[in-house]
mmCIF file of C-alpha atoms in Angstrom:
data_model
loop_
_atom_site.group_PDB
_atom_site.id
_atom_site.type_symbol
_atom_site.label_atom_id
_atom_site.label_comp_id
_atom_site.label_asym_id
_atom_site.label_seq_id
_atom_site.Cartn_x
_atom_site.Cartn_y
_atom_site.Cartn_z
ATOM 1 C CA MET A 26 10.425 116.106 292.622
ATOM 2 C CA HIS A 27 10.910 118.972 290.180
ATOM 3 C CA LEU A 28 14.296 119.754 288.690
ATOM 4 C CA ASP A 29 15.756 123.203 289.244
ATOM 5 C CA VAL A 30 15.029 125.787 286.553
ATOM 6 C CA VAL A 31 18.765 126.470 286.239
ATOM 7 C CA ASP A 32 19.453 122.865 285.220
ATOM 8 C CA LEU A 33 16.495 122.773 282.818
ATOM 9 C CA ARG A 34 17.539 126.002 281.137
ATOM 10 C CA ALA A 35 21.131 124.804 280.839
ATOM 11 C CA PHE A 36 20.045 121.598 279.096
ATOM 12 C CA TYR A 37 17.653 123.109 276.555
ATOM 13 C CA TYR A 38 19.535 126.302 275.740
ATOM 14 C CA ARG A 39 23.210 125.499 276.287
ATOM 15 C CA THR A 40 23.692 121.917 275.049
ATOM 16 C CA LYS A 41 23.441 120.582 271.511
ATOM 17 C CA LEU A 42 21.370 117.625 272.685
ATOM 18 C CA GLY A 43 18.918 119.972 274.401
ATOM 19 C CA ARG A 44 18.575 122.216 271.364
ATOM 20 C CA THR A 45 17.987 119.147 269.191
ATOM 21 C CA ALA A 46 15.283 117.892 271.550
ATOM 22 C CA GLN A 47 13.729 121.358 271.616
ATOM 23 C CA ARG A 48 13.501 121.519 267.823
ATOM 24 C CA VAL A 49 12.053 117.997 267.462
ATOM 25 C CA LEU A 50 9.410 118.504 270.151
ATOM 26 C CA GLN A 51 8.408 121.904 268.758
ATOM 27 C CA GLU A 52 7.721 120.304 265.383
ATOM 28 C CA ARG A 53 5.664 117.491 266.910
ATOM 29 C CA LEU A 54 3.622 119.886 269.048
ATOM 30 C CA ARG A 55 2.823 122.046 266.058
ATOM 31 C CA GLU A 56 1.406 118.951 264.355
ATOM 32 C CA PHE A 57 -1.209 118.731 267.109
ATOM 33 C CA TRP A 58 -2.153 122.404 266.733
ATOM 34 C CA PRO A 59 -1.185 123.805 263.323
ATOM 35 C CA GLU A 60 -3.126 127.003 264.037
ATOM 36 C CA THR A 61 -3.952 128.772 267.299
ATOM 37 C CA THR A 62 -5.190 132.097 265.965
ATOM 38 C CA GLY A 63 -7.112 134.061 268.580
ATOM 39 C CA MET A 64 -6.526 131.425 271.279
ATOM 40 C CA THR A 65 -5.022 131.570 274.751
ATOM 41 C CA VAL A 66 -2.033 129.204 274.795
ATOM 42 C CA ALA A 67 -0.246 128.326 278.028
ATOM 43 C CA GLY A 68 2.493 126.057 279.300
ATOM 44 C CA PHE A 69 3.109 124.504 282.709
ATOM 45 C CA GLY A 70 6.231 122.939 284.185
ATOM 46 C CA PHE A 71 9.148 123.816 281.961
ATOM 47 C CA ALA A 72 7.306 124.338 278.676
ATOM 48 C CA ALA A 73 9.171 127.486 277.633
ATOM 49 C CA PRO A 74 11.322 125.721 274.991
ATOM 50 C CA PHE A 75 8.161 124.510 273.219
ATOM 51 C CA LEU A 76 5.941 127.607 273.280
ATOM 52 C CA ARG A 77 7.809 129.852 270.832
ATOM 53 C CA PRO A 78 6.147 128.469 267.633
ATOM 54 C CA PHE A 79 2.771 129.585 269.019
ATOM 55 C CA MET A 80 3.846 133.182 269.557
ATOM 56 C CA GLN A 81 3.151 134.057 265.933
ATOM 57 C CA ASP A 82 -0.611 133.505 266.029
ATOM 58 C CA ALA A 83 -1.870 132.997 269.601
ATOM 59 C CA ALA A 84 -3.844 135.902 271.052
ATOM 60 C CA ARG A 85 -2.348 135.373 274.521
ATOM 61 C CA LEU A 86 0.626 133.317 275.691
ATOM 62 C CA ILE A 87 1.627 132.510 279.262
ATOM 63 C CA CYS A 88 4.344 130.264 280.685
ATOM 64 C CA MET A 89 3.648 128.991 284.225
ATOM 65 C CA MET A 90 6.483 127.524 286.275
ATOM 66 C CA PRO A 91 5.933 125.785 289.654
ATOM 67 C CA GLY A 92 7.483 127.177 292.796
ATOM 68 C CA GLN A 93 9.336 123.928 293.523
ATOM 69 C CA GLN A 94 11.192 124.379 290.226
ATOM 70 C CA GLY A 95 11.728 128.127 290.110
ATOM 71 C CA VAL A 96 11.097 130.626 287.333
ATOM 72 C CA MET A 97 13.112 132.417 284.673
ATOM 73 C CA PRO A 98 12.184 135.384 282.457
ATOM 74 C CA TRP A 99 10.773 134.283 279.100
ATOM 75 C CA PRO A 100 11.098 134.952 276.223
ATOM 76 C CA PRO A 101 14.592 136.474 276.458
ATOM 77 C CA GLY A 102 14.885 140.017 275.158
ATOM 78 C CA GLU A 103 11.100 140.539 275.016
ATOM 79 C CA ASP A 104 8.244 141.383 277.355
ATOM 80 C CA ASN A 105 8.121 138.745 280.074
ATOM 81 C CA ARG A 106 5.354 136.117 279.786
ATOM 82 C CA SER A 107 6.458 133.717 282.512
ATOM 83 C CA VAL A 108 5.023 133.564 286.018
ATOM 84 C CA LEU A 109 5.790 131.600 289.199
ATOM 85 C CA VAL A 110 2.739 129.648 290.385
ATOM 86 C CA GLU A 111 1.663 127.241 293.079
ATOM 87 C CA GLU A 112 1.880 123.754 291.626
ATOM 88 C CA THR A 113 -1.823 122.968 292.011
ATOM 89 C CA LEU A 114 -3.295 126.470 292.404
ATOM 90 C CA TRP A 115 -2.865 128.663 289.344
ATOM 91 C CA PRO A 116 -3.760 132.375 289.091
ATOM 92 C CA ILE A 117 -5.981 131.554 286.127
ATOM 93 C CA ALA A 118 -9.722 132.101 285.826
ATOM 94 C CA PRO A 119 -11.730 128.891 285.308
ATOM 95 C CA GLY A 120 -12.131 127.946 281.653
ATOM 96 C CA SER A 121 -9.694 130.552 280.343
ATOM 97 C CA ILE A 122 -7.061 128.418 278.532
ATOM 98 C CA ASP A 123 -7.713 127.045 275.041
ATOM 99 C CA ARG A 124 -4.472 125.113 274.530
ATOM 100 C CA LEU A 125 -2.057 123.912 277.225
ATOM 101 C CA ILE A 126 1.352 122.200 277.096
ATOM 102 C CA VAL A 127 2.493 120.316 280.210
ATOM 103 C CA ALA A 128 6.183 119.423 280.055
ATOM 104 C CA HIS A 129 8.343 118.340 283.014
ATOM 105 C CA GLY A 130 5.237 118.859 285.117
ATOM 106 C CA LEU A 131 3.086 115.767 285.601
ATOM 107 C CA GLU A 132 5.826 113.155 286.024
ATOM 108 C CA THR A 133 7.623 115.235 288.691
ATOM 109 C CA CYS A 134 4.525 116.362 290.595
ATOM 110 C CA GLU A 135 3.987 114.738 294.006
ATOM 111 C CA ARG A 136 0.244 115.535 293.813
ATOM 112 C CA ALA A 137 -0.521 114.426 290.283
ATOM 113 C CA ASN A 138 -4.260 114.046 290.911
ATOM 114 C CA ALA A 139 -4.561 117.595 292.248
ATOM 115 C CA LEU A 140 -2.571 118.897 289.278
ATOM 116 C CA LEU A 141 -4.902 117.190 286.803
ATOM 117 C CA GLU A 142 -7.891 118.712 288.588
ATOM 118 C CA GLU A 143 -6.322 122.171 288.289
ATOM 119 C CA ILE A 144 -5.636 121.608 284.594
ATOM 120 C CA TRP A 145 -9.269 120.594 284.062
ATOM 121 C CA ARG A 146 -10.477 123.695 285.929
ATOM 122 C CA SER A 147 -8.309 126.058 283.893
ATOM 123 C CA LEU A 148 -9.161 124.670 280.450
ATOM 124 C CA ALA A 149 -12.033 126.127 278.456
ATOM 125 C CA PRO A 150 -14.911 123.795 277.508
ATOM 126 C CA GLY A 151 -13.492 121.656 274.733
ATOM 127 C CA GLY A 152 -9.993 122.935 275.528
ATOM 128 C CA GLU A 153 -7.024 120.726 274.727
ATOM 129 C CA VAL A 154 -3.861 119.777 276.593
ATOM 130 C CA VAL A 155 -0.726 117.978 275.437
ATOM 131 C CA PHE A 156 1.360 116.110 278.007
ATOM 132 C CA VAL A 157 5.038 115.600 277.152
ATOM 133 C CA LEU A 158 6.132 112.582 279.204
ATOM 134 C CA PRO A 159 9.178 110.315 279.518
ATOM 135 C CA ASN A 160 8.550 106.948 277.884
ATOM 136 C CA ARG A 161 8.707 104.086 280.363
ATOM 137 C CA SER A 162 10.263 101.723 277.828
ATOM 138 C CA GLY A 163 12.610 104.279 276.224
ATOM 139 C CA SER A 164 16.282 104.875 276.957
ATOM 140 C CA TRP A 165 15.791 108.557 277.860
ATOM 141 C CA SER A 166 13.895 107.679 281.064
ATOM 142 C CA ARG A 167 16.796 105.468 282.179
ATOM 143 C CA SER A 168 19.487 108.100 281.761
ATOM 144 C CA ASP A 169 20.174 111.148 283.918
ATOM 145 C CA ALA A 170 21.796 112.928 280.955
ATOM 146 C CA THR A 171 18.488 114.679 280.202
ATOM 147 C CA PRO A 172 15.553 116.009 282.275
ATOM 148 C CA PHE A 173 13.447 113.077 281.041
ATOM 149 C CA GLY A 174 15.434 110.772 283.310
ATOM 150 C CA TYR A 175 13.713 112.189 286.394
ATOM 151 C CA GLY A 176 10.249 111.593 287.800
ATOM 152 C CA ARG A 177 7.742 108.866 286.921
ATOM 153 C CA PRO A 178 7.959 107.516 283.354
ATOM 154 C CA TYR A 179 4.741 106.504 281.630
ATOM 155 C CA SER A 180 3.389 104.161 279.009
ATOM 156 C CA PHE A 181 0.550 105.306 276.765
ATOM 157 C CA GLY A 182 -1.865 103.012 278.596
ATOM 158 C CA GLN A 183 -0.910 104.320 282.039
ATOM 159 C CA ALA A 184 -1.172 107.959 281.018
ATOM 160 C CA GLU A 185 -4.489 107.560 279.205
ATOM 161 C CA ALA A 186 -6.050 105.700 282.142
ATOM 162 C CA GLN A 187 -5.027 108.481 284.516
ATOM 163 C CA LEU A 188 -6.427 111.130 282.185
ATOM 164 C CA ARG A 189 -9.789 109.370 281.779
ATOM 165 C CA ALA A 190 -10.100 109.104 285.546
ATOM 166 C CA HIS A 191 -9.937 112.917 285.700
ATOM 167 C CA ASN A 192 -12.490 113.659 282.967
ATOM 168 C CA PHE A 193 -10.146 114.028 280.002
ATOM 169 C CA ILE A 194 -10.699 112.346 276.662
ATOM 170 C CA PRO A 195 -7.396 111.178 275.084
ATOM 171 C CA ASP A 196 -7.615 112.000 271.370
ATOM 172 C CA GLN A 197 -4.178 111.609 269.781
ATOM 173 C CA HIS A 198 -0.737 110.457 270.723
ATOM 174 C CA LYS A 199 2.696 110.766 269.159
ATOM 175 C CA ALA A 200 6.237 109.765 270.063
ATOM 176 C CA ALA A 201 9.568 111.521 269.585
ATOM 177 C CA LEU A 202 13.286 111.491 270.400
ATOM 178 C CA TYR A 203 14.220 108.104 268.982
ATOM 179 C CA GLY A 204 17.976 108.617 269.112
ATOM 180 C CA PRO A 205 20.154 107.810 272.146
ATOM 181 C CA PRO A 206 20.227 110.450 274.950
ATOM 182 C CA SER A 207 23.906 111.102 274.324
ATOM 183 C CA HIS A 208 25.874 114.330 274.019
ATOM 184 C CA LYS A 209 28.452 112.661 271.754
ATOM 185 C CA PRO A 210 28.784 114.327 268.332
ATOM 186 C CA VAL A 211 28.363 111.045 266.416
ATOM 187 C CA TRP A 212 24.845 110.598 267.800
ATOM 188 C CA LEU A 213 23.892 114.253 267.493
ATOM 189 C CA LYS A 214 24.779 114.274 263.804
ATOM 190 C CA THR A 215 22.415 111.369 263.151
ATOM 191 C CA ALA A 216 19.500 112.734 265.221
ATOM 192 C CA GLY A 217 17.445 113.554 262.125
ATOM 193 C CA MET A 218 17.930 110.065 260.731
ATOM 194 C CA TRP A 219 16.778 108.501 264.013
ATOM 195 C CA GLU A 220 13.600 110.625 264.018
ATOM 196 C CA ARG A 221 12.707 109.711 260.431
ATOM 197 C CA PHE A 222 13.398 106.045 261.121
ATOM 198 C CA GLY A 223 11.333 105.934 264.298
ATOM 199 C CA ARG A 224 8.349 107.760 262.824
ATOM 200 C CA ARG A 225 8.334 105.603 259.713
ATOM 201 C CA LEU A 226 8.179 102.412 261.762
ATOM 202 C CA ASP A 227 5.982 103.916 264.502
ATOM 203 C CA ALA A 228 8.564 102.545 266.934
ATOM 204 C CA GLN A 229 6.989 103.877 270.115
ATOM 205 C CA LEU A 230 8.762 101.372 272.343
ATOM 206 C CA ILE A 231 12.151 102.972 271.696
ATOM 207 C CA ALA A 232 11.041 106.609 271.713
ATOM 208 C CA GLY A 233 12.344 108.786 274.509
ATOM 209 C CA VAL A 234 9.193 110.867 274.841
ATOM 210 C CA LEU A 235 5.453 110.232 274.625
ATOM 211 C CA MET A 236 3.051 113.039 273.719
ATOM 212 C CA ILE A 237 -0.648 112.683 274.511
ATOM 213 C CA GLN A 238 -3.283 115.205 273.428
ATOM 214 C CA ALA A 239 -6.496 115.150 275.445
ATOM 215 C CA THR A 240 -9.702 117.198 275.509
ATOM 216 C CA LYS A 241 -11.539 118.481 278.559
ATOM 217 C CA GLN A 242 -14.668 116.400 279.068
ATOM 218 C CA ILE A 243 -17.621 118.567 280.035
ATOM 219 C CA TYR A 244 -20.363 115.951 280.358
ATOM 220 C CA ALA A 245 -20.822 113.299 283.015
ATOM 221 C CA THR A 246 -20.209 109.626 282.334
ATOM 222 C CA PRO A 247 -21.169 106.632 284.504
ATOM 223 C CA ARG A 248 -18.492 105.349 286.834
ATOM 224 C CA PRO A 249 -16.982 101.967 285.940
ATOM 225 C CA GLY A 250 -19.280 99.148 287.100
ATOM 226 C CA SER A 251 -22.334 101.345 287.573
ATOM 227 C CA LYS A 252 -25.606 100.372 285.905
ATOM 228 C CA VAL A 253 -27.584 102.669 283.677
ATOM 229 C CA LEU A 254 -31.305 101.814 283.663
ATOM 230 C CA VAL A 255 -33.201 102.858 280.564
ATOM 231 C CA PRO A 256 -36.968 102.236 280.796
ATOM 232 C CA GLY A 257 -38.582 100.455 277.867
ATOM 233 C CA PRO A 258 -41.633 101.830 276.086
ATOM 234 C CA LEU A 259 -44.032 99.504 277.963
ATOM 235 C CA GLU A 260 -42.573 100.626 281.285
ATOM 236 C CA VAL A 261 -43.078 104.263 280.352
ATOM 237 C CA LEU A 262 -46.760 103.624 279.581
ATOM 238 C CA GLU A 263 -47.262 101.386 282.595
ATOM 239 C CA GLY A 264 -48.071 104.270 284.884
ATOM 240 C CA LEU A 265 -50.858 105.428 282.644
ATOM 241 C CA ALA A 266 -52.869 102.219 283.202
ATOM 242 C CA GLY A 267 -53.971 103.274 286.649
ATOM 243 C CA ALA A 268 -54.819 106.787 285.590
ATOM 244 C CA ARG A 269 -57.832 106.120 283.378
ATOM 245 C CA PRO A 270 -60.261 109.003 283.222
ATOM 246 C CA LYS A 271 -63.398 108.431 285.344
ATOM 247 C CA PRO A 272 -66.837 108.988 283.788
ATOM 248 C CA ALA A 273 -68.605 112.129 284.842
ATOM 249 C CA THR A 274 -71.060 111.669 287.725
ATOM 250 C CA GLN A 275 -74.621 111.645 286.440
ATOM 251 C CA LEU A 276 -76.992 114.204 287.923
ATOM 252 C CA SER A 277 -79.928 112.648 289.781
ATOM 253 C CA LYS A 278 -83.394 113.599 288.511
ATOM 254 C CA SER A 279 -85.380 115.634 290.988
#
């Protein structure tokens, strides 16, 4: 079940914890895609807080918000780039998105398989998507103080298996938000220290958020358990044995 856009906006734009999370996740996302010049960049779910760094170089930018959540104008004070969409039926031409951020979208979607199919349809060949997901083993998924405490939390293994089943190739993964999901000033002041500590130790088990970058797979692969038969060279030539050329019929002498 999706959270209401009013609650999401209040967390990310009106609380210190939300603004801290916004800054940390923006930095991590930019590490996946340091340059998006000339590309179409989009977000789905509530990805608005994470799209701003891509405004400087992306050719086109769109922020899609599902009807179950609601929509808000974005970015504030500028031409609107947000649109209300059906959760699994986007007004996007097939293969038109180069880079996509899905945040507060997959874990709250009741039709996750249909959503992944729509993401695959909308991505360009070789297009990339980053999923921002609550970490199953982290403290953020067990607290309702942030939006990451709602929906289905994931482990890296669970998320990657689901992506492969829908023709995505997981390429990279990162983790973020290592500090406690607390609005108390003492924890907010040490947020930077927690991030440096967690990244140095690669402490994914305690991270609040998992980030998985995957590429659209455009070639077919065998289903698990299916056999692929490759004929050997002798088998290829076997059919030629019965196709020997016949000698020309001799003309009878008159």
